[in-house]
mmCIF file of C-alpha atoms in Angstrom:
data_model
loop_
_atom_site.group_PDB
_atom_site.id
_atom_site.type_symbol
_atom_site.label_atom_id
_atom_site.label_comp_id
_atom_site.label_asym_id
_atom_site.label_seq_id
_atom_site.Cartn_x
_atom_site.Cartn_y
_atom_site.Cartn_z
ATOM 1 C CA ILE A 931 0.000 0.000 0.000
ATOM 2 C CA GLU A 932 2.841 2.399 0.793
ATOM 3 C CA ARG A 933 4.363 1.767 -2.599
ATOM 4 C CA LEU A 934 1.069 2.982 -4.081
ATOM 5 C CA GLY A 935 1.537 6.252 -2.223
ATOM 6 C CA ARG A 936 -0.805 5.563 0.671
ATOM 7 C CA PRO A 937 0.445 5.681 4.256
ATOM 8 C CA ALA A 938 0.363 2.347 6.083
ATOM 9 C CA VAL A 939 1.221 0.935 9.486
ATOM 10 C CA THR A 940 1.733 -2.723 10.320
ATOM 11 C CA LEU A 941 0.314 -4.055 13.577
ATOM 12 C CA ILE A 942 2.296 -7.042 14.787
ATOM 13 C CA THR A 943 2.605 -8.970 18.027
ATOM 14 C CA THR A 944 5.835 -9.373 19.951
ATOM 15 C CA ALA A 945 6.182 -12.962 18.698
ATOM 16 C CA PHE A 946 6.559 -11.669 15.132
ATOM 17 C CA GLU A 947 8.465 -8.435 15.731
ATOM 18 C CA VAL A 948 11.838 -9.724 14.530
ATOM 19 C CA ALA A 949 10.305 -11.331 11.448
ATOM 20 C CA GLY A 950 8.292 -8.201 10.632
ATOM 21 C CA SER A 951 11.326 -5.961 10.895
ATOM 22 C CA ALA A 952 13.373 -8.352 8.754
ATOM 23 C CA ARG A 953 10.635 -8.484 6.115
ATOM 24 C CA ALA A 954 10.442 -4.692 5.951
ATOM 25 C CA ARG A 955 14.237 -4.539 5.562
ATOM 26 C CA VAL A 956 14.251 -7.158 2.778
ATOM 27 C CA LEU A 957 11.570 -5.174 0.957
ATOM 28 C CA GLY A 958 13.667 -2.021 1.257
ATOM 29 C CA MET A 959 11.181 -0.441 3.638
ATOM 30 C CA GLU A 960 13.274 -0.063 6.771
ATOM 31 C CA GLU A 961 11.328 3.053 7.782
ATOM 32 C CA HIS A 962 7.923 1.352 7.541
ATOM 33 C CA PRO A 963 6.180 1.880 10.882
ATOM 34 C CA LEU A 964 5.462 -1.166 13.015
ATOM 35 C CA VAL A 965 3.210 -1.015 16.051
ATOM 36 C CA VAL A 966 4.035 -3.914 18.342
ATOM 37 C CA LEU A 967 1.281 -5.460 20.453
ATOM 38 C CA GLU A 968 1.501 -7.950 23.280
ATOM 39 C CA HIS A 969 1.309 -11.600 22.222
ATOM 40 C CA PRO A 970 -1.000 -13.450 21.955
ATOM 41 C CA LEU A 971 -3.770 -11.269 20.584
ATOM 42 C CA ALA A 972 -6.160 -13.963 19.343
ATOM 43 C CA SER A 973 -7.118 -15.095 22.838
ATOM 44 C CA LYS A 974 -8.102 -11.595 24.000
ATOM 45 C CA THR A 975 -11.722 -10.720 24.661
ATOM 46 C CA GLY A 976 -13.487 -7.878 22.869
ATOM 47 C CA PRO A 977 -13.065 -5.486 25.807
ATOM 48 C CA GLN A 978 -9.362 -6.402 26.093
ATOM 49 C CA VAL A 979 -8.822 -5.715 22.390
ATOM 50 C CA LYS A 980 -10.609 -2.382 22.745
ATOM 51 C CA ALA A 981 -8.340 -1.447 25.667
ATOM 52 C CA ILE A 982 -5.263 -2.364 23.608
ATOM 53 C CA ALA A 983 -6.574 -0.310 20.682
ATOM 54 C CA MET A 984 -7.057 2.708 22.925
ATOM 55 C CA ARG A 985 -3.440 2.404 24.107
ATOM 56 C CA ILE A 986 -1.973 2.224 20.593
ATOM 57 C CA VAL A 987 -4.205 4.588 18.613
ATOM 58 C CA ASP A 988 -1.670 7.428 18.911
ATOM 59 C CA GLN A 989 1.136 5.160 17.655
ATOM 60 C CA ILE A 990 -0.978 4.200 14.651
ATOM 61 C CA ALA A 991 -1.865 7.808 13.864
ATOM 62 C CA ASN A 992 1.767 8.866 14.213
ATOM 63 C CA GLY A 993 2.846 6.057 11.917
ATOM 64 C CA LEU A 994 0.366 7.218 9.297
ATOM 65 C CA VAL A 995 1.260 10.919 9.378
ATOM 66 C CA GLY A 996 4.506 11.272 11.313
ATOM 67 C CA GLY A 997 7.634 12.187 9.410
ATOM 68 C CA ARG A 998 5.923 12.369 6.039
#
């Protein structure tokens, strides 16, 4: 999506942080913003996911507009 000129942020859990960073580097996108969430995410309840989202919303917004 970024290569099409649209800002993007990748949400990734701690278990995949190293792999996500490596993938971005291989694709020549070292500056691509990653927002790292606690792992696991799939077992969280709806209210827990909402609480996580509220904690990271600023990181997501900054990744979409920051430094551009």
